[in-house]
Amino acid sequence: MKPTRILFVCLGNICRSPTAEAVMRHLVKQRGLDDRIHVDSAGTGGWHAGNPPDARSASVGAKRGIPLSGKARQVTTEDFDDFDFIVAMDRTNRDDLRALAPSLAARNKIHLLRDFSPAGAKDADVPDPYYGGPQGFDQVFDICLQACDGLLASVIQSVPPRATVTP
């Protein structure tokens, strides 16, 4: 059975989307769903491609016991075929993804992360902490925890149950 695949997308793929990826991976593993839900991240821009997550984001993740890993990459049109959910961190990246989407079906896979927040922050951006102070990275982590929990609850409804083996 094919796993459900989620792609988180921000601008450069070094702060917000790797944070969301790490948080979601952690939540998925906690619930024992890592064989049925796969998570990745990318950026709409490619200037950080190959770089690790921003050290400030990685520090916040490490402090909270959720390590960030991977290397930045740019989103591709193939991602629309490979992923079931494409989750943008802000409206600008959502709009860029919509412009890149090769079909209406691909466009329908695009969501904003905060739309899944139980706090009701619909159509709201995850703020970019890159040029701000360290508190911005903590804020992004908190937003990702809350919204990823809501996203996972939504995704679980579409994840097929594990196949049972009968003797």
PDB file of C-alpha atoms in Angstrom:
ATOM      1  CA  MET A   1       0.000   0.000   0.000  1.00  0.00           C
ATOM      2  CA  LYS A   2       1.358   3.394  -1.006  1.00  0.00           C
ATOM      3  CA  PRO A   3       2.069   5.761   1.914  1.00  0.00           C
ATOM      4  CA  THR A   4       0.477   9.197   2.124  1.00  0.00           C
ATOM      5  CA  ARG A   5       3.113  11.808   1.293  1.00  0.00           C
ATOM      6  CA  ILE A   6       3.262  15.375   2.642  1.00  0.00           C
ATOM      7  CA  LEU A   7       5.558  18.118   1.311  1.00  0.00           C
ATOM      8  CA  PHE A   8       6.093  21.307   3.322  1.00  0.00           C
ATOM      9  CA  VAL A   9       7.162  24.352   1.293  1.00  0.00           C
ATOM     10  CA  CYS A  10       8.604  27.735   2.238  1.00  0.00           C
ATOM     11  CA  LEU A  11      10.819  30.175   0.367  1.00  0.00           C
ATOM     12  CA  GLY A  12      14.351  28.816   0.834  1.00  0.00           C
ATOM     13  CA  ASN A  13      13.745  25.492   2.613  1.00  0.00           C
ATOM     14  CA  ILE A  14      16.057  26.249   5.517  1.00  0.00           C
ATOM     15  CA  CYS A  15      13.791  27.600   8.300  1.00  0.00           C
ATOM     16  CA  ARG A  16      10.036  27.078   8.251  1.00  0.00           C
ATOM     17  CA  SER A  17       9.541  24.059   5.993  1.00  0.00           C
ATOM     18  CA  PRO A  18      12.315  21.956   7.578  1.00  0.00           C
ATOM     19  CA  THR A  19      10.854  22.831  10.986  1.00  0.00           C
ATOM     20  CA  ALA A  20       7.392  21.695   9.885  1.00  0.00           C
ATOM     21  CA  GLU A  21       8.913  18.565   8.326  1.00  0.00           C
ATOM     22  CA  ALA A  22      10.738  17.659  11.556  1.00  0.00           C
ATOM     23  CA  VAL A  23       7.703  18.350  13.731  1.00  0.00           C
ATOM     24  CA  MET A  24       5.412  16.297  11.502  1.00  0.00           C
ATOM     25  CA  ARG A  25       7.913  13.448  11.288  1.00  0.00           C
ATOM     26  CA  HIS A  26       8.056  13.450  15.104  1.00  0.00           C
ATOM     27  CA  LEU A  27       4.244  13.421  15.450  1.00  0.00           C
ATOM     28  CA  VAL A  28       3.904  10.667  12.838  1.00  0.00           C
ATOM     29  CA  LYS A  29       6.497   8.528  14.618  1.00  0.00           C
ATOM     30  CA  GLN A  30       4.825   9.109  18.009  1.00  0.00           C
ATOM     31  CA  ARG A  31       1.601   7.711  16.587  1.00  0.00           C
ATOM     32  CA  GLY A  32       3.339   4.740  14.960  1.00  0.00           C
ATOM     33  CA  LEU A  33       2.414   5.862  11.446  1.00  0.00           C
ATOM     34  CA  ASP A  34       5.891   6.290   9.953  1.00  0.00           C
ATOM     35  CA  ASP A  35       5.308   3.350   7.621  1.00  0.00           C
ATOM     36  CA  ARG A  36       2.135   4.985   6.237  1.00  0.00           C
ATOM     37  CA  ILE A  37       2.943   8.717   6.179  1.00  0.00           C
ATOM     38  CA  HIS A  38       6.118  10.125   4.610  1.00  0.00           C
ATOM     39  CA  VAL A  39       7.223  13.729   5.017  1.00  0.00           C
ATOM     40  CA  ASP A  40       9.613  16.002   3.093  1.00  0.00           C
ATOM     41  CA  SER A  41      10.208  19.705   2.504  1.00  0.00           C
ATOM     42  CA  ALA A  42      11.298  22.021  -0.304  1.00  0.00           C
ATOM     43  CA  GLY A  43      11.548  25.692  -1.191  1.00  0.00           C
ATOM     44  CA  THR A  44      10.055  27.714  -3.997  1.00  0.00           C
ATOM     45  CA  GLY A  45      13.494  29.275  -4.464  1.00  0.00           C
ATOM     46  CA  GLY A  46      16.668  27.321  -5.100  1.00  0.00           C
ATOM     47  CA  TRP A  47      19.423  29.585  -3.740  1.00  0.00           C
ATOM     48  CA  HIS A  48      19.879  27.478  -0.550  1.00  0.00           C
ATOM     49  CA  ALA A  49      19.787  24.112  -2.385  1.00  0.00           C
ATOM     50  CA  GLY A  50      22.135  21.633  -0.740  1.00  0.00           C
ATOM     51  CA  ASN A  51      22.398  23.593   2.524  1.00  0.00           C
ATOM     52  CA  PRO A  52      21.352  22.148   5.897  1.00  0.00           C
ATOM     53  CA  PRO A  53      18.557  23.765   7.921  1.00  0.00           C
ATOM     54  CA  ASP A  54      19.335  27.196   9.381  1.00  0.00           C
ATOM     55  CA  ALA A  55      21.363  26.801  12.579  1.00  0.00           C
ATOM     56  CA  ARG A  56      18.826  28.840  14.562  1.00  0.00           C
ATOM     57  CA  SER A  57      15.958  26.555  13.497  1.00  0.00           C
ATOM     58  CA  ALA A  58      18.083  23.491  14.219  1.00  0.00           C
ATOM     59  CA  SER A  59      18.933  24.864  17.664  1.00  0.00           C
ATOM     60  CA  VAL A  60      15.261  25.324  18.577  1.00  0.00           C
ATOM     61  CA  GLY A  61      14.459  21.818  17.349  1.00  0.00           C
ATOM     62  CA  ALA A  62      17.345  20.295  19.302  1.00  0.00           C
ATOM     63  CA  LYS A  63      16.316  22.200  22.429  1.00  0.00           C
ATOM     64  CA  ARG A  64      12.845  20.666  22.121  1.00  0.00           C
ATOM     65  CA  GLY A  65      14.034  17.158  21.304  1.00  0.00           C
ATOM     66  CA  ILE A  66      12.974  17.277  17.646  1.00  0.00           C
ATOM     67  CA  PRO A  67      16.080  17.404  15.453  1.00  0.00           C
ATOM     68  CA  LEU A  68      15.990  19.021  12.010  1.00  0.00           C
ATOM     69  CA  SER A  69      17.814  17.223   9.230  1.00  0.00           C
ATOM     70  CA  GLY A  70      18.123  17.078   5.472  1.00  0.00           C
ATOM     71  CA  LYS A  71      19.315  19.468   2.813  1.00  0.00           C
ATOM     72  CA  ALA A  72      17.425  22.248   1.100  1.00  0.00           C
ATOM     73  CA  ARG A  73      16.013  21.625  -2.341  1.00  0.00           C
ATOM     74  CA  GLN A  74      13.750  23.462  -4.731  1.00  0.00           C
ATOM     75  CA  VAL A  75      10.225  22.241  -5.408  1.00  0.00           C
ATOM     76  CA  THR A  76       9.704  20.643  -8.831  1.00  0.00           C
ATOM     77  CA  THR A  77       6.669  19.967 -10.996  1.00  0.00           C
ATOM     78  CA  GLU A  78       7.245  16.249 -10.297  1.00  0.00           C
ATOM     79  CA  ASP A  79       6.476  16.937  -6.629  1.00  0.00           C
ATOM     80  CA  PHE A  80       2.840  17.451  -7.627  1.00  0.00           C
ATOM     81  CA  ASP A  81       2.737  13.816  -8.771  1.00  0.00           C
ATOM     82  CA  ASP A  82       4.782  12.476  -5.866  1.00  0.00           C
ATOM     83  CA  PHE A  83       2.948  14.133  -2.945  1.00  0.00           C
ATOM     84  CA  ASP A  84      -0.646  13.946  -1.745  1.00  0.00           C
ATOM     85  CA  PHE A  85      -0.496  17.145   0.331  1.00  0.00           C
ATOM     86  CA  ILE A  86       1.639  20.177  -0.557  1.00  0.00           C
ATOM     87  CA  VAL A  87       1.603  22.504   2.418  1.00  0.00           C
ATOM     88  CA  ALA A  88       2.799  26.082   2.024  1.00  0.00           C
ATOM     89  CA  MET A  89       4.046  28.132   4.942  1.00  0.00           C
ATOM     90  CA  ASP A  90       2.582  31.392   3.637  1.00  0.00           C
ATOM     91  CA  ARG A  91       0.251  32.827   1.032  1.00  0.00           C
ATOM     92  CA  THR A  92       3.056  34.033  -1.255  1.00  0.00           C
ATOM     93  CA  ASN A  93       4.541  30.534  -1.484  1.00  0.00           C
ATOM     94  CA  ARG A  94       1.042  29.083  -1.869  1.00  0.00           C
ATOM     95  CA  ASP A  95       0.439  31.400  -4.825  1.00  0.00           C
ATOM     96  CA  ASP A  96       3.828  30.493  -6.341  1.00  0.00           C
ATOM     97  CA  LEU A  97       2.953  26.805  -5.986  1.00  0.00           C
ATOM     98  CA  ARG A  98      -0.423  27.374  -7.632  1.00  0.00           C
ATOM     99  CA  ALA A  99       1.338  29.002 -10.585  1.00  0.00           C
ATOM    100  CA  LEU A 100       3.726  26.031 -10.842  1.00  0.00           C
ATOM    101  CA  ALA A 101       1.016  23.377 -10.536  1.00  0.00           C
ATOM    102  CA  PRO A 102       0.638  21.495 -13.827  1.00  0.00           C
ATOM    103  CA  SER A 103      -3.106  20.794 -13.425  1.00  0.00           C
ATOM    104  CA  LEU A 104      -6.225  21.543 -11.426  1.00  0.00           C
ATOM    105  CA  ALA A 105      -5.762  18.256  -9.549  1.00  0.00           C
ATOM    106  CA  ALA A 106      -2.253  19.385  -8.587  1.00  0.00           C
ATOM    107  CA  ARG A 107      -3.559  22.794  -7.445  1.00  0.00           C
ATOM    108  CA  ASN A 108      -6.078  21.037  -5.216  1.00  0.00           C
ATOM    109  CA  LYS A 109      -3.216  19.413  -3.272  1.00  0.00           C
ATOM    110  CA  ILE A 110      -1.934  22.828  -2.117  1.00  0.00           C
ATOM    111  CA  HIS A 111      -2.841  24.015   1.386  1.00  0.00           C
ATOM    112  CA  LEU A 112      -1.661  26.584   3.926  1.00  0.00           C
ATOM    113  CA  LEU A 113      -0.236  25.039   7.101  1.00  0.00           C
ATOM    114  CA  ARG A 114      -2.101  27.352   9.454  1.00  0.00           C
ATOM    115  CA  ASP A 115      -5.420  26.367   7.891  1.00  0.00           C
ATOM    116  CA  PHE A 116      -5.020  23.165   9.925  1.00  0.00           C
ATOM    117  CA  SER A 117      -4.423  25.000  13.199  1.00  0.00           C
ATOM    118  CA  PRO A 118      -7.100  24.267  15.781  1.00  0.00           C
ATOM    119  CA  ALA A 119      -6.701  27.883  16.938  1.00  0.00           C
ATOM    120  CA  GLY A 120      -8.538  28.979  13.815  1.00  0.00           C
ATOM    121  CA  ALA A 121      -5.759  30.942  12.111  1.00  0.00           C
ATOM    122  CA  LYS A 122      -7.256  30.338   8.651  1.00  0.00           C
ATOM    123  CA  ASP A 123      -5.465  31.905   5.674  1.00  0.00           C
ATOM    124  CA  ALA A 124      -2.660  33.059   7.980  1.00  0.00           C
ATOM    125  CA  ASP A 125       1.054  32.891   7.285  1.00  0.00           C
ATOM    126  CA  VAL A 126       3.752  31.168   9.281  1.00  0.00           C
ATOM    127  CA  PRO A 127       6.046  34.188   9.712  1.00  0.00           C
ATOM    128  CA  ASP A 128       9.516  33.987   8.194  1.00  0.00           C
ATOM    129  CA  PRO A 129      12.012  34.231  11.091  1.00  0.00           C
ATOM    130  CA  TYR A 130      15.116  34.521   8.898  1.00  0.00           C
ATOM    131  CA  TYR A 131      15.796  38.238   9.353  1.00  0.00           C
ATOM    132  CA  GLY A 132      14.393  38.541  12.883  1.00  0.00           C
ATOM    133  CA  GLY A 133      15.589  37.667  16.343  1.00  0.00           C
ATOM    134  CA  PRO A 134      15.786  34.259  18.003  1.00  0.00           C
ATOM    135  CA  GLN A 135      12.245  34.497  19.409  1.00  0.00           C
ATOM    136  CA  GLY A 136      10.913  34.189  15.855  1.00  0.00           C
ATOM    137  CA  PHE A 137      12.323  30.673  15.544  1.00  0.00           C
ATOM    138  CA  ASP A 138      10.593  29.634  18.761  1.00  0.00           C
ATOM    139  CA  GLN A 139       7.348  31.165  17.480  1.00  0.00           C
ATOM    140  CA  VAL A 140       7.621  29.244  14.196  1.00  0.00           C
ATOM    141  CA  PHE A 141       8.242  26.010  16.094  1.00  0.00           C
ATOM    142  CA  ASP A 142       5.163  26.585  18.278  1.00  0.00           C
ATOM    143  CA  ILE A 143       3.002  27.354  15.225  1.00  0.00           C
ATOM    144  CA  CYS A 144       4.299  24.233  13.476  1.00  0.00           C
ATOM    145  CA  LEU A 145       3.546  22.029  16.490  1.00  0.00           C
ATOM    146  CA  GLN A 146      -0.027  23.223  16.707  1.00  0.00           C
ATOM    147  CA  ALA A 147      -0.792  23.255  12.978  1.00  0.00           C
ATOM    148  CA  CYS A 148       0.987  19.952  12.232  1.00  0.00           C
ATOM    149  CA  ASP A 149      -1.084  18.284  14.917  1.00  0.00           C
ATOM    150  CA  GLY A 150      -4.227  19.512  13.155  1.00  0.00           C
ATOM    151  CA  LEU A 151      -2.856  18.524   9.751  1.00  0.00           C
ATOM    152  CA  LEU A 152      -2.013  15.041  10.995  1.00  0.00           C
ATOM    153  CA  ALA A 153      -5.547  14.621  12.364  1.00  0.00           C
ATOM    154  CA  SER A 154      -6.867  15.535   8.915  1.00  0.00           C
ATOM    155  CA  VAL A 155      -4.396  13.283   7.084  1.00  0.00           C
ATOM    156  CA  ILE A 156      -5.152  10.299   9.324  1.00  0.00           C
ATOM    157  CA  GLN A 157      -8.709  10.350   8.001  1.00  0.00           C
ATOM    158  CA  SER A 158      -7.370   9.684   4.492  1.00  0.00           C
ATOM    159  CA  VAL A 159      -4.673   7.151   5.411  1.00  0.00           C
ATOM    160  CA  PRO A 160      -5.690   3.595   4.573  1.00  0.00           C
ATOM    161  CA  PRO A 161      -5.617   1.175   7.495  1.00  0.00           C
ATOM    162  CA  ARG A 162      -2.762  -1.284   7.811  1.00  0.00           C
ATOM    163  CA  ALA A 163      -3.315  -4.470   5.920  1.00  0.00           C
ATOM    164  CA  THR A 164      -4.084  -7.354   8.187  1.00  0.00           C
ATOM    165  CA  VAL A 165      -2.544 -10.726   7.568  1.00  0.00           C
ATOM    166  CA  THR A 166      -4.830 -13.662   8.052  1.00  0.00           C
ATOM    167  CA  PRO A 167      -3.415 -17.105   8.737  1.00  0.00           C
TER     168      PRO A 167
END
